[in-house]
Amino acid sequence: MTGKPTVSSLDDLPVRDELRGKSPYGAPQLDVPVRLNTNENPYPLPDELVARITERVTEAARSLNRYPDRDAVELRTRLAQYLTRTAGHPVDHRQVWAANGSNEVLQQLLQTFGGPGRTALGFEPSYSMHALISRGTGTGWLSGPRNDDFTIDTEAAVAAVAEHKPDVVFICSPNNPTGTAVAEETVLALYEAAQAARPERGALVVVDEAYGEFSHRPSLLPLLAGRPTLVLSRTMSKAFGAAGLRLGYLAADPAVVDAVQLVRLPYHLSAVTQATALAALEHTDTLLGYVEQLKSERDRLVRELRAMGLAVTESDANFVQFGGFDGAAGSHAVWEALLAHGVLVRDNGVPGWLRVTAGTPEENDAFLDAVRAVTKELKEKSEA
Ligand SMILES: Cc1ncc(COP(=O)(O)O)c(C=O)c1O
């Protein structure tokens, strides 16, 4: 027999060098009473939608012996109609592409426009999957600057793009985990800088708008015209309350949609997924009804956390970054203490800060009570 008979760790496997010693994405999935750690929508789908999904999926099940529509034309048409209606700007299905969650959309973009010998740049702290998917696709990752208040300093960001000449630029707006929305002028300045840095064919600029529906800023869809390498990435996981569905989509120039066909797996979007997403899109108004409620709960969280004397970052999303804790150890101690009170929030590794998702009013009350109790306990401990 040749080779090693047993494998005791990943290091014994011939995995790619750049994956060695790295950790997978892994927000804890713990069974606790109040789960406010993954920016999900706390409201289950309404019964009439569950019934419609059942009907649509039953229909789809009759043809599961066949592959699904590889181009998901009906679904892309409905998504385009949703975008047209909410942005007040016409979009057609040739500008829209859908995949299993916006993470898969981002992966397909990086497979197409990134890859070995190429780089992607994002402004950190930001959504950790931008760096992880870059690594997974062999794309080099570059970390760009942010101000102390987590906004993007346009001048510094433009300078970073000019210096590094990335192939792909990520702008997360509203940004996860800070909640900060990015001004249209900043997006435009970064787009121009990215094109100027790569005059041959330009660079891809991806605006990750996973939380777009929660933002006070108008949609960037009108900017797509005349900007062939600008991409808006969206998801049904947050505002639509359908994280379990796994449906993300992008809007861009039709040429970008054609380009991702080169890397997408054939029939990547199952007939069951397409049927479920179509049913959800029939109930857009009901689903988006929760968005207003979540925005007002988010604003209440900001007010009440500030009233407790905590630092809170302005949020345009369905979550709030709060802190002022003593470095990474301080925020982690608060995270653990909240968990002991049955409340799970997110430690994104931003020293001194934690992130809480806006839940139902009852969940938010439980969270706020736990924060009051925990800050009191920690104060008493430090004074003892
Ligand atoms: C900024 C951002 N983009 C993309 C995603 C991925 O969402 P999904 O793959 O569920 O569409 C998330 C999920 O938390 C996110 O926060």
Coordinates of C-alpha atoms and ligand atoms in Angstrom, one line a residue:
M1 CA 0.0 0.0 0.0
T2 CA 1.3 3.5 -0.8
G3 CA 0.5 6.8 0.9
K4 CA -0.7 7.5 4.4
P5 CA -3.0 4.9 5.9
T6 CA -4.8 7.4 8.2
V7 CA -5.6 11.0 8.1
S8 CA -5.8 12.7 11.5
S9 CA -6.3 16.3 10.5
L10 CA -6.9 18.5 7.5
D11 CA -3.2 19.2 7.4
D12 CA -2.6 15.5 6.3
L13 CA -4.8 16.0 3.2
P14 CA -3.4 17.5 0.0
V15 CA -5.7 20.6 0.3
R16 CA -4.8 23.8 -1.5
D17 CA -2.0 25.7 0.2
E18 CA -4.1 28.9 0.6
L19 CA -6.8 26.9 2.6
R20 CA -4.3 25.4 5.1
G21 CA -4.9 26.6 8.7
K22 CA -8.1 28.5 7.7
S23 CA -11.5 28.2 9.4
P24 CA -14.8 27.9 7.5
Y25 CA -17.6 30.5 7.9
G26 CA -19.4 29.5 11.0
A27 CA -21.9 31.8 12.9
P28 CA -22.8 29.6 15.9
Q29 CA -26.2 27.8 15.5
L30 CA -27.1 27.4 19.1
D31 CA -30.4 26.4 20.6
V32 CA -31.1 29.4 22.8
P33 CA -34.4 31.2 23.6
V34 CA -33.5 34.4 21.8
R35 CA -31.4 34.1 18.6
L36 CA -30.4 37.4 17.2
N37 CA -27.1 36.6 15.6
T38 CA -27.5 35.9 11.8
N39 CA -29.6 38.9 10.6
E40 CA -32.6 36.7 9.8
N41 CA -36.1 38.0 9.7
P42 CA -37.8 36.9 12.9
Y43 CA -41.3 36.5 11.4
P44 CA -42.2 33.1 9.9
L45 CA -43.9 33.1 6.5
P46 CA -47.6 33.7 6.7
D47 CA -50.0 30.7 6.3
E48 CA -51.4 31.8 3.0
L49 CA -47.9 31.9 1.5
V50 CA -47.0 28.5 3.0
A51 CA -50.2 27.2 1.3
R52 CA -49.1 28.8 -2.0
I53 CA -45.6 27.3 -1.7
T54 CA -47.2 23.9 -1.1
E55 CA -49.3 24.3 -4.3
R56 CA -46.4 25.5 -6.4
V57 CA -44.0 22.8 -5.1
T58 CA -46.6 20.1 -5.6
E59 CA -46.9 21.2 -9.2
A60 CA -43.1 21.3 -9.6
A61 CA -42.8 17.8 -8.0
R62 CA -44.8 16.3 -10.9
S63 CA -41.9 17.2 -13.2
L64 CA -39.0 16.4 -11.0
N65 CA -38.0 13.6 -13.4
R66 CA -36.9 16.5 -15.7
Y67 CA -34.2 19.0 -15.1
P68 CA -35.4 22.5 -14.1
D69 CA -35.4 25.5 -16.4
R70 CA -31.7 26.1 -16.5
D71 CA -32.1 29.8 -17.2
A72 CA -34.8 30.3 -14.6
V73 CA -36.5 32.7 -17.0
E74 CA -39.9 33.0 -15.2
L75 CA -38.2 33.6 -11.8
R76 CA -35.8 36.2 -13.3
T77 CA -38.7 37.9 -15.0
R78 CA -40.6 38.2 -11.6
L79 CA -37.4 39.4 -9.8
A80 CA -37.0 42.0 -12.5
Q81 CA -40.6 43.1 -12.0
Y82 CA -40.0 43.3 -8.3
L83 CA -36.9 45.5 -8.8
T84 CA -38.7 47.7 -11.4
R85 CA -41.6 48.3 -9.0
T86 CA -39.5 49.0 -5.9
A87 CA -36.8 51.1 -7.6
G88 CA -39.2 52.9 -10.0
H89 CA -36.7 52.1 -12.7
P90 CA -37.2 49.6 -15.6
V91 CA -35.2 46.3 -15.3
D92 CA -35.7 43.3 -17.5
H93 CA -34.9 39.7 -17.0
R94 CA -31.8 39.8 -19.1
Q95 CA -30.2 42.0 -16.5
V96 CA -31.1 39.7 -13.6
W97 CA -29.4 36.4 -12.6
A98 CA -30.4 34.2 -9.7
A99 CA -28.6 31.5 -7.6
N100 CA -28.7 29.6 -4.4
G101 CA -28.3 32.6 -2.0
S102 CA -26.4 35.8 -2.8
N103 CA -23.3 33.9 -1.6
E104 CA -23.5 31.8 -4.7
V105 CA -24.1 34.9 -6.8
L106 CA -20.9 36.3 -5.3
Q107 CA -19.0 33.1 -5.9
Q108 CA -20.1 32.9 -9.5
L109 CA -18.9 36.6 -10.0
L110 CA -15.5 35.8 -8.4
Q111 CA -15.2 32.6 -10.5
T112 CA -15.8 34.7 -13.6
F113 CA -14.0 38.0 -12.8
G114 CA -11.6 37.0 -10.1
G115 CA -9.5 33.8 -9.8
P116 CA -5.8 32.9 -9.7
G117 CA -3.6 35.9 -10.4
R118 CA -6.4 38.3 -9.8
T119 CA -7.4 40.4 -6.7
A120 CA -10.6 41.6 -5.0
L121 CA -10.7 44.6 -2.6
G122 CA -13.2 45.3 0.2
F123 CA -13.5 47.9 2.9
E124 CA -13.2 46.1 6.3
P125 CA -14.8 45.4 8.7
S126 CA -17.3 44.1 6.2
Y127 CA -19.1 40.9 5.3
S128 CA -16.6 38.2 6.0
M129 CA -17.7 36.0 3.1
H130 CA -16.3 38.5 0.5
A131 CA -12.8 37.6 1.7
L132 CA -13.7 33.9 2.2
I133 CA -15.3 33.4 -1.3
S134 CA -12.3 35.3 -2.7
R135 CA -10.0 32.8 -1.1
G136 CA -12.2 29.8 -2.2
T137 CA -12.0 31.0 -5.8
G138 CA -8.2 31.6 -5.6
T139 CA -8.7 35.4 -5.8
G140 CA -6.2 37.4 -3.8
W141 CA -7.9 39.5 -1.0
L142 CA -7.0 43.2 -0.3
S143 CA -8.4 45.0 2.7
G144 CA -9.2 48.7 2.2
P145 CA -9.7 51.4 4.8
R146 CA -12.7 52.7 6.8
N147 CA -13.1 55.7 9.1
D148 CA -13.3 55.2 12.9
D149 CA -17.1 55.6 12.6
F150 CA -17.1 52.8 10.0
T151 CA -18.1 55.0 7.1
I152 CA -16.0 54.9 3.9
D153 CA -13.6 57.8 3.4
T154 CA -14.1 58.2 -0.3
E155 CA -10.7 59.8 -0.9
A156 CA -8.8 57.1 0.9
A157 CA -10.9 54.4 -0.7
V158 CA -10.3 55.8 -4.2
A159 CA -6.6 56.0 -3.4
A160 CA -6.6 52.3 -2.3
V161 CA -8.2 51.3 -5.6
A162 CA -5.7 53.4 -7.6
E163 CA -2.8 51.8 -5.7
H164 CA -3.9 48.1 -5.8
K165 CA -5.7 48.1 -9.1
P166 CA -8.1 45.3 -8.0
D167 CA -10.1 43.2 -10.6
V168 CA -13.1 43.2 -8.3
V169 CA -14.2 45.9 -5.7
F170 CA -16.8 45.0 -3.1
I171 CA -18.9 47.8 -1.5
C172 CA -21.4 46.5 1.1
S173 CA -24.3 48.9 1.5
P174 CA -25.7 48.8 4.1
N175 CA -22.5 47.3 5.4
N176 CA -22.5 44.1 7.5
P177 CA -21.6 44.2 10.5
T178 CA -21.7 47.9 11.0
G179 CA -25.1 48.8 9.4
T180 CA -23.5 51.8 7.5
A181 CA -25.0 52.7 4.1
V182 CA -22.7 54.0 1.4
A183 CA -23.5 57.3 -0.4
E184 CA -24.2 57.1 -4.1
E185 CA -21.3 59.6 -4.7
T186 CA -18.9 57.2 -3.1
V187 CA -20.1 54.3 -5.2
L188 CA -19.7 56.4 -8.3
A189 CA -16.2 57.6 -7.3
L190 CA -15.1 54.0 -6.6
Y191 CA -16.6 52.8 -9.9
E192 CA -14.7 55.5 -11.8
A193 CA -11.5 54.8 -9.9
A194 CA -11.7 51.1 -10.6
Q195 CA -12.2 51.7 -14.3
A196 CA -9.3 54.2 -14.4
A197 CA -7.0 51.7 -12.6
R198 CA -7.7 49.0 -15.2
P199 CA -8.1 51.0 -18.5
E200 CA -8.0 47.8 -20.7
R201 CA -11.3 46.2 -19.8
G202 CA -12.3 47.9 -16.5
A203 CA -12.9 46.2 -13.1
L204 CA -16.0 44.7 -11.6
V205 CA -17.6 46.8 -8.8
V206 CA -20.1 44.7 -6.8
V207 CA -22.4 46.5 -4.5
D208 CA -23.7 44.0 -2.0
E209 CA -27.2 45.2 -1.1
A210 CA -28.3 42.2 0.9
Y211 CA -30.0 44.7 3.3
G212 CA -31.1 47.2 0.7
E213 CA -34.8 47.1 1.6
F214 CA -34.0 48.3 5.1
S215 CA -32.1 51.4 3.9
H216 CA -33.3 55.0 3.7
R217 CA -31.1 55.4 0.6
P218 CA -32.7 55.0 -2.8
S219 CA -31.9 52.0 -4.9
L220 CA -28.7 52.2 -7.1
L221 CA -30.5 50.5 -10.0
P222 CA -30.6 53.7 -12.2
L223 CA -26.8 53.7 -12.0
L224 CA -26.5 50.5 -14.0
A225 CA -27.2 52.2 -17.3
G226 CA -23.9 52.9 -19.1
R227 CA -21.8 51.1 -16.4
P228 CA -21.3 47.6 -17.8
T229 CA -19.1 46.4 -14.8
L230 CA -21.4 47.6 -12.0
V231 CA -23.3 44.8 -10.3
L232 CA -25.9 45.0 -7.5
S233 CA -26.2 41.8 -5.5
R234 CA -29.5 41.1 -3.6
T235 CA -31.2 38.4 -1.6
M236 CA -34.5 37.0 -0.5
S237 CA -32.9 35.9 2.8
K238 CA -33.4 39.2 4.8
A239 CA -36.3 41.5 3.8
F240 CA -38.4 38.6 2.3
G241 CA -37.8 36.5 5.4
A242 CA -36.8 33.5 3.4
A243 CA -33.2 32.7 4.5
G244 CA -34.0 29.0 4.3
L245 CA -35.1 29.3 0.7
R246 CA -31.5 30.1 -0.5
L247 CA -32.3 32.6 -3.2
G248 CA -30.1 35.5 -4.2
Y249 CA -29.9 37.5 -7.4
L250 CA -28.0 40.2 -9.1
A251 CA -28.9 43.1 -11.4
A252 CA -26.3 44.2 -14.0
D253 CA -25.6 44.7 -17.6
P254 CA -26.9 41.7 -19.6
A255 CA -23.3 41.0 -20.6
V256 CA -22.4 40.3 -16.9
V257 CA -25.3 37.8 -16.8
D258 CA -24.0 36.2 -20.0
A259 CA -20.5 36.0 -18.4
V260 CA -21.6 34.1 -15.3
Q261 CA -23.1 31.5 -17.5
L262 CA -19.5 30.4 -18.2
V263 CA -19.1 29.2 -14.6
R264 CA -22.6 28.4 -13.2
L265 CA -23.3 24.7 -12.8
P266 CA -25.9 23.4 -15.2
Y267 CA -29.4 23.4 -13.5
H268 CA -27.9 25.0 -10.4
L269 CA -31.3 26.3 -9.2
S270 CA -33.6 23.4 -8.4
A271 CA -37.2 23.3 -9.6
V272 CA -38.3 23.3 -6.0
T273 CA -36.3 26.4 -5.3
Q274 CA -37.7 28.2 -8.3
A275 CA -41.3 27.2 -7.4
T276 CA -40.9 28.4 -3.8
A277 CA -39.3 31.7 -4.8
L278 CA -42.0 32.3 -7.4
A279 CA -44.7 31.7 -4.7
A280 CA -42.9 34.1 -2.3
L281 CA -42.7 36.8 -5.0
E282 CA -46.5 36.6 -5.4
H283 CA -46.7 37.7 -1.7
T284 CA -44.1 40.5 -1.9
D285 CA -46.4 43.1 -0.3
T286 CA -47.2 41.0 2.8
L287 CA -43.5 40.0 3.2
L288 CA -42.2 43.5 2.9
G289 CA -44.8 44.6 5.4
Y290 CA -42.5 43.3 8.1
V291 CA -39.7 45.6 6.8
E292 CA -41.2 48.7 8.2
Q293 CA -41.8 47.0 11.6
L294 CA -38.2 45.8 11.7
K295 CA -36.9 49.2 10.8
S296 CA -38.8 50.8 13.7
E297 CA -37.6 48.0 16.1
R298 CA -34.0 48.7 14.8
D299 CA -34.4 52.4 15.6
R300 CA -35.8 51.5 19.1
L301 CA -32.7 49.3 19.7
V302 CA -30.4 52.2 18.7
R303 CA -32.3 54.6 21.1
E304 CA -32.4 52.3 24.0
L305 CA -28.8 51.1 23.7
R306 CA -27.6 54.7 23.5
A307 CA -29.8 55.5 26.6
M308 CA -27.8 52.9 28.4
G309 CA -24.6 54.8 27.6
L310 CA -23.4 52.3 25.0
A311 CA -21.8 53.3 21.7
V312 CA -24.0 52.5 18.7
T313 CA -23.2 52.8 15.0
E314 CA -25.8 54.4 12.7
S315 CA -27.7 51.5 11.1
D316 CA -29.6 51.3 7.8
A317 CA -30.0 47.6 8.0
N318 CA -32.0 45.1 10.2
F319 CA -29.3 44.9 12.8
V320 CA -27.3 47.2 15.1
Q321 CA -23.7 47.3 16.0
F322 CA -23.2 48.3 19.6
G323 CA -20.1 48.5 21.8
G324 CA -17.7 50.7 23.6
F325 CA -16.5 47.5 25.3
D326 CA -12.9 47.0 26.3
G327 CA -11.3 45.6 23.2
A328 CA -11.8 42.1 21.8
A329 CA -11.7 40.5 25.3
G330 CA -14.4 43.0 26.5
S331 CA -16.8 42.4 23.7
H332 CA -16.3 38.7 23.9
A333 CA -17.0 38.8 27.7
V334 CA -20.3 40.6 27.0
W335 CA -21.2 38.1 24.2
E336 CA -20.7 35.2 26.7
A337 CA -22.6 36.9 29.4
L338 CA -25.6 37.6 27.1
L339 CA -25.5 34.0 26.0
A340 CA -25.7 33.0 29.7
H341 CA -28.9 35.1 29.8
G342 CA -30.3 33.1 26.8
V343 CA -29.6 35.8 24.2
L344 CA -27.4 35.0 21.2
V345 CA -25.8 38.0 19.4
R346 CA -22.9 38.1 17.0
D347 CA -19.2 38.7 17.8
N348 CA -17.9 39.5 14.3
G349 CA -14.4 40.0 15.6
V350 CA -14.5 43.8 15.5
P351 CA -12.7 44.6 18.8
G352 CA -15.0 46.3 21.3
W353 CA -18.2 45.8 19.3
L354 CA -21.0 43.3 18.9
R355 CA -23.9 43.0 16.5
V356 CA -27.6 42.3 17.3
T357 CA -30.3 41.5 14.7
A358 CA -33.6 43.3 15.2
G359 CA -36.0 40.6 16.3
T360 CA -39.7 40.7 17.3
P361 CA -40.6 43.3 19.9
E362 CA -40.5 40.6 22.6
E363 CA -37.1 39.3 21.5
N364 CA -35.7 42.8 21.5
D365 CA -37.1 43.5 25.0
A366 CA -35.4 40.3 26.2
F367 CA -32.2 41.4 24.6
L368 CA -32.3 44.9 26.1
D369 CA -33.1 43.5 29.6
A370 CA -30.2 41.1 29.2
V371 CA -27.8 44.0 28.2
R372 CA -28.9 46.0 31.2
A373 CA -28.3 43.0 33.5
V374 CA -25.0 42.1 31.9
T375 CA -23.5 45.6 32.0
K376 CA -24.5 45.8 35.7
E377 CA -23.0 42.5 36.5
L378 CA -19.7 43.3 34.7
K379 CA -19.5 46.8 36.4
E380 CA -20.0 45.2 39.8
K381 CA -17.4 42.6 39.0
S382 CA -14.8 45.2 37.9
E383 CA -15.5 47.3 41.1
A384 CA -15.2 44.3 43.4
Ligands
LIG1 C1 -23.8 41.5 3.3 C2 -24.3 40.1 3.0 N1 -24.3 39.7 1.8 C3 -24.7 38.5 1.5 C4 -25.2 37.6 2.4 C5 -25.6 36.2 2.0 O1 -26.9 36.1 2.0 P1 -27.6 34.8 1.3 O2 -26.5 33.9 0.8 O3 -28.4 34.2 2.3 O4 -28.4 35.5 0.2 C6 -25.3 38.1 3.8 C7 -25.8 37.2 4.8 O5 -25.8 37.4 6.0 C8 -24.8 39.4 4.1 O6 -24.8 39.8 5.3

